[in-house]
Short mmCIF file of C-alpha atoms in Angstrom, two decimals:
data_model
loop_
_atom_site.label_atom_id
_atom_site.label_comp_id
_atom_site.label_asym_id
_atom_site.label_seq_id
_atom_site.Cartn_x
_atom_site.Cartn_y
_atom_site.Cartn_z
CA MET A 137 162.90 127.27 103.49
CA VAL A 138 161.28 130.21 105.24
CA SER A 139 157.64 130.85 104.33
CA SER A 140 156.95 134.32 105.66
CA ALA A 141 155.78 137.35 103.77
CA GLY A 142 155.88 141.11 104.11
CA ARG A 143 158.65 143.63 104.39
CA LEU A 144 162.28 142.57 104.68
CA GLU A 145 165.77 143.98 104.20
CA PHE A 146 169.04 142.71 102.84
CA ASP A 147 172.48 144.17 102.08
CA GLY A 148 172.98 145.78 98.68
CA HIS A 149 176.20 145.94 96.68
CA SER A 150 177.66 148.71 98.90
CA GLY A 151 176.47 147.31 102.21
CA ALA A 152 173.52 149.70 102.36
CA ARG A 153 170.33 148.02 103.55
CA LEU A 154 167.83 147.60 100.73
CA ALA A 155 164.12 147.69 101.51
CA ALA A 156 162.08 144.88 99.95
CA ARG A 157 158.72 143.15 100.02
CA LEU A 158 158.12 139.45 99.56
CA ASP A 159 154.61 138.71 98.31
CA MET A 160 153.86 135.10 99.29
CA PRO A 161 151.01 132.95 97.95
CA ALA A 162 148.63 131.04 100.15
CA GLY A 163 150.00 127.59 100.93
CA TYR A 164 152.33 125.71 98.62
CA VAL A 165 154.95 127.87 96.83
CA ARG A 166 155.59 126.72 93.29
CA ALA A 167 158.51 129.05 92.65
CA TYR A 168 160.05 132.43 93.43
CA ALA A 169 160.28 135.45 91.13
CA LEU A 170 162.39 138.62 91.35
CA PHE A 171 161.06 141.99 90.15
CA ALA A 172 163.27 144.98 89.19
CA HIS A 173 161.53 148.36 89.04
CA CYS A 174 161.97 151.18 86.52
CA PHE A 175 164.54 154.01 86.64
CA THR A 176 164.02 156.24 89.72
CA CYS A 177 160.80 154.30 90.58
CA SER A 178 160.25 152.05 93.60
CA LYS A 179 159.09 148.56 94.45
CA ASP A 180 155.62 149.98 95.22
CA ILE A 181 154.80 151.27 91.72
CA LEU A 182 151.39 150.07 90.52
CA ALA A 183 152.80 147.69 87.92
CA ALA A 184 155.03 145.96 90.47
CA LYS A 185 152.19 145.57 92.98
CA ARG A 186 149.74 144.16 90.41
CA ILE A 187 152.30 141.75 88.97
CA ALA A 188 153.27 140.47 92.41
CA SER A 189 149.63 140.04 93.35
CA GLU A 190 148.73 138.11 90.20
CA MET A 191 151.78 135.89 90.41
CA SER A 192 151.14 135.09 94.07
CA ARG A 193 147.64 134.03 93.10
CA LEU A 194 149.20 131.38 90.90
CA GLY A 195 151.50 130.14 93.69
CA ILE A 196 154.56 132.20 92.79
CA ALA A 197 156.27 134.24 95.48
CA VAL A 198 157.61 137.60 94.30
CA LEU A 199 160.47 139.62 95.81
CA ARG A 200 160.46 143.32 94.81
CA PHE A 201 162.95 145.76 96.28
CA ASP A 202 164.17 149.36 96.06
CA PHE A 203 167.53 149.85 94.44
CA THR A 204 170.20 151.69 96.42
CA GLY A 205 169.19 155.29 97.16
CA LEU A 206 165.57 154.87 96.02
CA GLY A 207 162.30 154.31 97.80
CA SER A 208 162.94 153.13 101.36
CA SER A 209 166.46 151.77 100.70
CA GLU A 210 169.58 153.22 102.21
CA GLY A 211 172.47 154.72 100.24
CA GLU A 212 173.05 157.64 97.91
CA PHE A 213 171.42 157.49 94.49
CA ALA A 214 174.17 159.79 93.14
CA SER A 215 176.76 157.09 93.79
CA THR A 216 174.87 154.45 91.81
CA SER A 217 175.04 153.36 88.17
CA PHE A 218 173.51 150.73 85.94
CA SER A 219 176.28 148.36 87.02
CA THR A 220 175.45 148.88 90.68
CA ASN A 221 171.79 148.14 89.88
CA VAL A 222 172.91 144.86 88.39
CA ALA A 223 174.98 144.20 91.50
CA ASP A 224 171.95 144.97 93.73
CA LEU A 225 169.93 142.46 91.66
CA LEU A 226 172.53 139.77 92.27
CA CYS A 227 172.36 140.61 96.01
CA ALA A 228 168.60 140.05 95.84
CA VAL A 229 169.16 136.75 94.07
CA ASP A 230 171.61 135.71 96.80
CA HIS A 231 169.14 136.66 99.53
CA LEU A 232 166.42 134.55 97.97
CA ARG A 233 168.84 131.69 97.35
CA GLU A 234 170.05 131.74 100.97
CA HIS A 235 166.79 132.27 102.87
CA TYR A 236 164.11 130.94 100.51
CA GLU A 237 164.88 129.61 97.04
CA ALA A 238 166.70 131.13 94.05
CA PRO A 239 164.37 132.93 91.65
CA SER A 240 162.99 130.89 88.77
CA ILE A 241 161.62 134.01 87.04
CA LEU A 242 163.23 137.41 86.50
CA ILE A 243 160.96 140.35 85.70
CA GLY A 244 162.05 143.89 84.93
CA HIS A 245 160.25 147.15 84.12
CA SER A 246 161.93 149.76 81.91
CA LEU A 247 165.60 150.11 83.02
CA GLY A 248 164.87 147.32 85.45
CA GLY A 249 164.08 145.20 82.39
CA ALA A 250 167.51 146.00 80.97
CA ALA A 251 169.02 145.02 84.31
CA VAL A 252 167.36 141.59 84.36
CA LEU A 253 168.48 141.02 80.75
CA ALA A 254 172.02 141.86 81.80
CA VAL A 255 171.99 139.57 84.81
CA ALA A 256 169.93 136.63 83.52
CA ALA A 257 172.91 134.57 82.29
CA ASP A 258 174.46 134.81 85.75
CA VAL A 259 171.43 133.27 87.49
CA PRO A 260 171.52 129.56 86.50
CA GLU A 261 168.34 128.80 88.43
CA ALA A 262 166.29 131.32 86.42
CA ARG A 263 164.02 129.51 83.98
CA ALA A 264 162.36 132.50 82.31
CA VAL A 265 162.73 136.23 81.87
CA ALA A 266 160.07 138.91 81.26
CA THR A 267 160.54 142.60 80.46
CA ILE A 268 158.10 145.50 80.35
CA GLY A 269 158.93 148.60 78.31
CA ALA A 270 162.67 147.80 78.45
CA PRO A 271 165.27 149.68 76.40
CA ALA A 272 167.46 147.68 74.03
CA ASP A 273 170.36 150.02 74.76
CA VAL A 274 170.99 151.18 78.33
CA SER A 275 172.23 154.58 77.13
CA HIS A 276 168.61 155.22 76.08
CA VAL A 277 168.09 156.58 79.59
CA LEU A 278 170.33 159.53 78.83
CA GLY A 279 167.58 160.97 76.64
CA ASN A 280 165.72 161.85 79.85
CA PHE A 281 168.48 164.22 80.97
CA GLY A 282 167.99 166.88 78.29
CA ALA A 283 170.25 169.94 78.63
CA SER A 284 171.57 168.59 81.92
CA LEU A 285 173.64 166.03 80.04
CA GLN A 286 176.07 168.73 78.89
CA ARG A 287 176.42 170.09 82.47
CA ILE A 288 177.17 166.55 83.68
CA GLU A 289 179.92 166.23 81.06
CA GLU A 290 181.39 169.63 81.96
CA ASP A 291 180.99 169.65 85.75
CA GLY A 292 181.05 165.92 86.51
CA GLU A 293 177.54 165.98 87.94
CA ALA A 294 174.25 167.82 87.77
CA ASP A 295 170.72 167.80 89.18
CA VAL A 296 168.19 166.25 86.80
CA THR A 297 164.41 166.47 87.28
CA LEU A 298 162.62 163.23 86.45
CA ALA A 299 158.88 162.71 86.98
CA GLY A 300 158.72 165.77 89.19
CA ARG A 301 161.64 164.69 91.43
CA THR A 302 165.24 165.92 91.40
CA PHE A 303 168.13 163.45 91.28
CA ARG A 304 171.89 164.04 91.31
CA ILE A 305 173.39 162.32 88.25
CA THR A 306 177.15 161.91 87.96
CA LYS A 307 179.45 161.46 84.95
CA GLN A 308 180.23 158.01 86.35
CA PHE A 309 176.60 157.04 85.74
CA VAL A 310 176.69 158.43 82.15
CA ASP A 311 179.96 156.67 81.34
CA ASP A 312 178.70 153.39 82.75
CA VAL A 313 175.51 153.29 80.69
CA CYS A 314 177.46 154.26 77.56
CA ASP A 315 179.86 151.36 78.14
CA THR A 316 177.10 148.77 78.68
CA ARG A 317 176.23 146.54 75.71
CA LEU A 318 173.05 144.47 76.16
CA ALA A 319 172.82 142.64 72.83
CA GLY A 320 175.49 140.13 73.72
CA ARG A 321 174.05 139.50 77.17
CA ILE A 322 170.57 138.93 75.70
CA ALA A 323 171.92 136.41 73.17
CA GLU A 324 173.91 134.43 75.74
CA MET A 325 171.27 134.16 78.50
CA LYS A 326 169.60 131.21 76.68
CA LYS A 327 166.35 131.44 78.60
CA PRO A 328 162.73 131.86 77.46
CA LEU A 329 161.96 135.56 77.09
CA LEU A 330 158.64 137.45 77.15
CA ILE A 331 158.75 141.04 75.89
CA LEU A 332 155.85 143.33 76.79
CA HIS A 333 155.82 146.82 75.28
CA SER A 334 153.30 149.51 74.43
CA PRO A 335 153.23 150.67 70.79
CA ILE A 336 152.58 154.23 72.06
CA ASP A 337 155.28 154.25 74.72
CA GLN A 338 156.61 157.84 74.70
CA VAL A 339 159.54 157.09 77.03
CA VAL A 340 161.00 153.92 75.52
CA GLY A 341 159.89 153.51 71.90
CA ILE A 342 158.45 150.30 70.53
CA ASP A 343 161.52 149.84 68.32
CA ASN A 344 163.41 148.80 71.46
CA ALA A 345 161.15 145.76 71.79
CA ALA A 346 162.00 144.76 68.21
CA GLN A 347 165.72 145.08 68.85
CA ILE A 348 165.51 142.97 72.02
CA TYR A 349 163.45 140.37 70.18
CA MET A 350 165.98 140.14 67.34
CA ALA A 351 168.90 139.80 69.81
CA ALA A 352 167.23 137.02 71.81
CA ARG A 353 167.20 133.35 70.94
CA HIS A 354 164.08 131.21 70.89
CA PRO A 355 161.85 130.62 72.75
CA LYS A 356 160.83 134.27 72.73
CA SER A 357 157.45 135.98 72.73
CA PHE A 358 156.05 139.48 72.36
CA ILE A 359 152.84 140.97 73.78
CA SER A 360 151.64 144.41 72.79
CA LEU A 361 150.38 146.54 75.68
CA ASP A 362 147.98 148.42 73.45
CA HIS A 363 146.93 151.90 74.71
CA ALA A 364 149.23 151.68 77.76
CA ASP A 365 151.69 154.31 78.90
CA HIS A 366 155.25 153.55 79.91
CA LEU A 367 154.53 153.21 83.63
CA LEU A 368 151.25 151.28 83.18
CA GLU A 369 149.51 153.89 85.30
CA ARG A 370 146.03 152.68 84.38
CA PRO A 371 145.07 149.77 86.64
CA GLU A 372 143.67 147.78 83.70
CA ASP A 373 146.99 148.00 81.85
CA ALA A 374 148.98 146.88 84.91
CA SER A 375 146.52 144.03 85.51
CA PHE A 376 146.73 142.87 81.89
CA ALA A 377 150.53 142.81 81.98
CA ALA A 378 150.41 140.93 85.30
CA MET A 379 148.06 138.27 83.99
CA MET A 380 150.13 137.78 80.81
CA ILE A 381 153.38 137.37 82.73
CA ALA A 382 151.83 135.04 85.29
CA SER A 383 150.19 132.82 82.66
CA TRP A 384 153.24 132.71 80.41
CA SER A 385 155.74 131.95 83.19
CA SER A 386 153.62 129.10 84.52
CA ARG A 387 154.67 127.10 81.46
CA TYR A 388 158.21 126.96 82.80
CA LEU A 389 157.44 126.10 86.41
CA PRO A 390 156.61 122.88 88.27
CA ALA A 391 152.91 122.02 88.29
CA ASP A 392 150.95 123.22 91.26
CA GLU A 393 150.08 120.71 94.01
CA PRO A 394 146.86 118.92 92.91
CA GLN A 395 143.85 118.16 95.07
CA GLY A 396 143.80 114.83 96.87
CA GLU A 397 147.55 114.60 97.45
CA ARG A 398 147.77 116.25 100.84
CA GLU A 399 147.33 114.56 104.19
CA ARG A 400 144.60 116.97 105.19
CA GLU A 401 142.43 118.67 102.63
CA SER A 402 141.72 122.30 103.33
CA VAL A 403 141.11 125.60 101.60
CA GLU A 404 143.72 128.23 102.40
CA VAL A 405 142.96 131.93 102.25
CA SER A 406 145.61 134.60 102.63
CA GLU A 407 145.72 138.37 102.23
CA THR A 408 147.77 139.62 99.28
CA GLY A 409 148.45 143.09 100.65
CA GLU A 410 146.91 144.57 97.51
CA GLY A 411 143.89 146.70 98.24
CA THR A 412 141.85 146.41 101.42
CA PHE A 413 140.17 143.06 101.02
CA GLN A 414 141.95 141.07 98.30
CA ASN A 415 142.84 137.51 99.31
CA THR A 416 144.25 134.52 97.50
CA VAL A 417 142.09 131.41 97.83
CA ARG A 418 143.82 128.08 97.30
CA ALA A 419 142.14 124.70 96.99
CA GLY A 420 144.62 122.13 95.81
CA ARG A 421 146.17 123.46 92.59
CA HIS A 422 143.29 125.84 92.08
CA ARG A 423 143.89 129.48 93.01
CA ILE A 424 141.61 132.46 92.67
CA PHE A 425 141.19 135.92 94.19
CA ALA A 426 138.47 136.69 96.74
CA ASP A 427 137.59 140.36 97.03
CA GLU A 428 134.79 142.85 97.53
CA PRO A 429 133.17 145.22 95.00
CA VAL A 430 134.66 148.66 94.48
CA SER A 431 131.48 150.16 95.98
CA VAL A 432 132.49 148.84 99.42
CA GLY A 433 136.20 149.51 99.17
CA GLY A 434 137.47 146.44 97.35
CA LEU A 435 139.23 146.03 94.01
CA ASP A 436 136.56 143.71 92.53
CA SER A 437 139.39 141.34 91.51
CA GLY A 438 137.44 138.21 92.47
CA PRO A 439 134.18 136.89 93.87
CA SER A 440 133.00 138.09 97.29
CA PRO A 441 132.66 135.58 100.17
CA TYR A 442 128.93 135.27 99.56
CA ASP A 443 129.58 134.82 95.85
CA PHE A 444 131.73 131.82 96.76
CA LEU A 445 128.96 130.48 98.99
CA SER A 446 126.41 130.89 96.20
CA ALA A 447 128.84 129.23 93.79
CA ALA A 448 129.24 126.28 96.15
CA LEU A 449 125.47 125.79 96.24
CA GLY A 450 125.10 126.14 92.50
CA ALA A 451 127.98 123.77 91.68
CA CYS A 452 126.83 121.17 94.19
CA THR A 453 123.28 121.32 92.81
CA SER A 454 124.47 120.85 89.24
CA MET A 455 126.74 117.92 90.15
CA THR A 456 124.00 116.25 92.24
CA LEU A 457 121.51 116.50 89.38
CA ARG A 458 124.11 115.13 86.94
CA MET A 459 124.68 112.11 89.14
CA TYR A 460 120.91 111.52 89.35
CA ALA A 461 120.48 111.92 85.57
CA ARG A 462 123.24 109.36 84.91
CA HIS A 463 121.73 106.92 87.39
CA LYS A 464 118.26 107.21 85.84
CA ASN A 465 119.52 107.55 82.23
CA LEU A 466 117.78 110.92 81.87
CA ASP A 467 118.63 113.26 79.02
CA LEU A 468 118.65 116.64 80.75
CA GLY A 469 121.14 118.31 78.45
CA LYS A 470 123.43 120.92 79.98
CA VAL A 471 122.43 121.95 83.49
CA THR A 472 122.70 125.59 84.55
CA VAL A 473 122.08 126.81 88.10
CA GLU A 474 121.71 130.49 88.93
CA VAL A 475 121.95 131.37 92.64
CA SER A 476 121.22 134.75 94.18
CA HIS A 477 121.68 135.65 97.82
CA ASP A 478 119.88 138.18 100.01
CA LYS A 479 119.08 138.81 103.63
CA ILE A 480 115.36 139.11 104.40
CA HIS A 481 113.22 139.38 107.51
CA ALA A 482 112.35 135.88 108.76
CA SER A 483 108.71 136.87 109.04
CA ASP A 484 108.65 137.67 105.32
CA CYS A 485 110.07 134.29 104.22
CA GLU A 486 107.09 132.35 102.86
CA ASP A 487 109.22 129.29 102.01
CA CYS A 488 110.88 129.10 105.45
CA THR A 489 109.91 126.63 108.14
CA GLN A 490 108.02 127.74 111.19
CA GLU A 491 111.19 127.38 113.24
CA GLN A 492 113.13 129.66 110.88
CA ARG A 493 110.38 132.30 110.91
CA GLY A 494 110.27 132.12 114.64
CA ARG A 495 113.87 133.14 115.05
CA GLY A 496 113.11 136.75 114.23
CA GLY A 497 115.49 139.20 112.72
CA LYS A 498 116.96 138.62 109.26
CA ILE A 499 117.94 135.34 107.69
CA ASP A 500 120.00 134.44 104.61
CA ARG A 501 117.95 133.48 101.61
CA PHE A 502 119.44 131.71 98.55
CA ASP A 503 117.22 131.70 95.52
CA ARG A 504 118.11 128.92 93.08
CA VAL A 505 116.89 128.74 89.47
CA ILE A 506 117.72 125.58 87.50
CA THR A 507 117.71 125.56 83.69
CA PHE A 508 118.03 122.50 81.45
CA GLU A 509 119.23 122.51 77.87
CA SER A 510 116.71 119.76 77.04
CA GLU A 511 113.03 120.16 77.71
CA LEU A 512 112.16 118.69 81.09
CA ARG A 513 109.21 116.31 81.29
CA PRO A 514 106.43 117.77 83.48
CA ASP A 515 106.35 114.66 85.66
CA LEU A 516 110.03 115.22 86.60
CA HIS A 517 109.65 118.78 87.98
CA ASP A 518 108.92 117.79 91.57
CA LYS A 519 111.50 115.07 91.52
CA ILE A 520 114.23 117.40 90.26
CA ILE A 521 113.43 119.92 93.03
CA GLU A 522 113.58 117.03 95.56
CA ILE A 523 116.97 115.87 94.26
CA ALA A 524 118.31 119.41 94.25
CA GLY A 525 117.37 119.60 97.91
CA LYS A 526 119.58 116.57 98.57
CA CYS A 527 122.69 118.42 97.41
CA PRO A 528 125.18 118.22 100.35
CA VAL A 529 125.84 121.98 100.36
CA HIS A 530 122.10 122.62 100.41
CA ARG A 531 121.77 120.37 103.43
CA THR A 532 124.72 122.06 105.13
CA LEU A 533 123.19 125.50 104.63
CA GLU A 534 119.75 124.45 105.90
CA SER A 535 120.87 122.33 108.84
CA GLY A 536 123.67 124.61 110.08
CA SER A 537 127.24 123.66 110.84
CA SER A 538 129.76 123.66 113.64
CA VAL A 539 132.71 126.01 113.09
CA THR A 540 135.75 125.67 115.30
CA THR A 541 138.48 128.27 115.40
CA HIS A 542 142.09 127.94 116.52
CA ILE A 543 145.06 130.31 116.59
CA ALA A 544 148.07 128.85 114.79
CA SER A 545 151.42 128.83 116.51
CA VAL A 546 153.73 131.64 115.40
CA PRO A 547 156.32 130.30 112.93
CA ASP A 548 160.03 130.69 113.66
CA ARG A 549 161.00 133.49 111.25
CA THR A 550 164.54 133.84 110.07
CA GLY A 551 166.20 135.69 107.26
CA ASP A 552 166.49 139.39 108.05
CA GLN A 553 162.80 139.99 108.57
CA ALA A 554 162.00 143.66 109.23
CA ASP A 555 158.45 143.40 110.44
#
């Protein structure tokens, strides 16, 4: 199995090279997912990027690609149809199956959702399917063509303007979508299905979600994307859909690798490619985003590095006090530790040692406030502060550490990598 991320290419149904991106999680890969974008969209639409980012945080690698003639893929859009989209999807499945691992999850947005519903039964490895704003009838897309539909029927083709862009649509495309019947394919796929749809979707009405739900067999679930538009253009709508799909699909995947079962324990941090600073942090089976606030160019999708450092001190302090309380049979109630971080001039640090003040310049200051649910006896105040100071992270921060850095050997990449 190849564990490399980034841009790649593979052959589509016609032999045209299709541009794709594989979003890989940090460390252990629980499963692979395949994402199909909406009609005339691309793999880089906001919804696709957010979903891939959220799923990779949970250990799921996501392949998203541009259909023939769209985005950065080769080929002529005018020569494509819904059937060729399905064929491109199967090519993507084959690429994952050959070079990585067959997709366990199929995700589709709008017409891409219809495509994954059509293909799901033909991917035996797929364990779950999720759709966003998908039509129950593929011919629904013809409603976007307006008066051009008559010209297509009369002349065999016509230019249609969609979302400000012009596309050449042929009668072959129209005939193909009219001949496609999804209901039977939905019923026979026999896989868990999650349907996400906005009740105010002006492109694909909410009634389509009801029809898909009725056609599917259990287990099936529906989530309303309240206040969202069809393309999930608001970041909060795309993020919500991403979190729902990621959480739901985890139920059908192998458990993540727990802590304590690896030869060498380590925390792995890897860029997601989303935003400027977003990273996935992995510690055993625990995964979380690290990021920076919006004010400094981040997405604010997770704690900052210094937030993590403060959290380490706070958690270690709480755990150390709990161990002491158990040993001494003390009823402290729930322990809460609030940690704030700042940089101050060493000369202004009244609590610092003479050595620290003598260094000059600025030093890091962590201010720790401990709160107990039960009233603390006055005679224990000094002892609690003493025990808190014995927290291993506290000692590490005060004594300093040795940090060694190495450059990893470059992995042998195979599998049609394009960058």
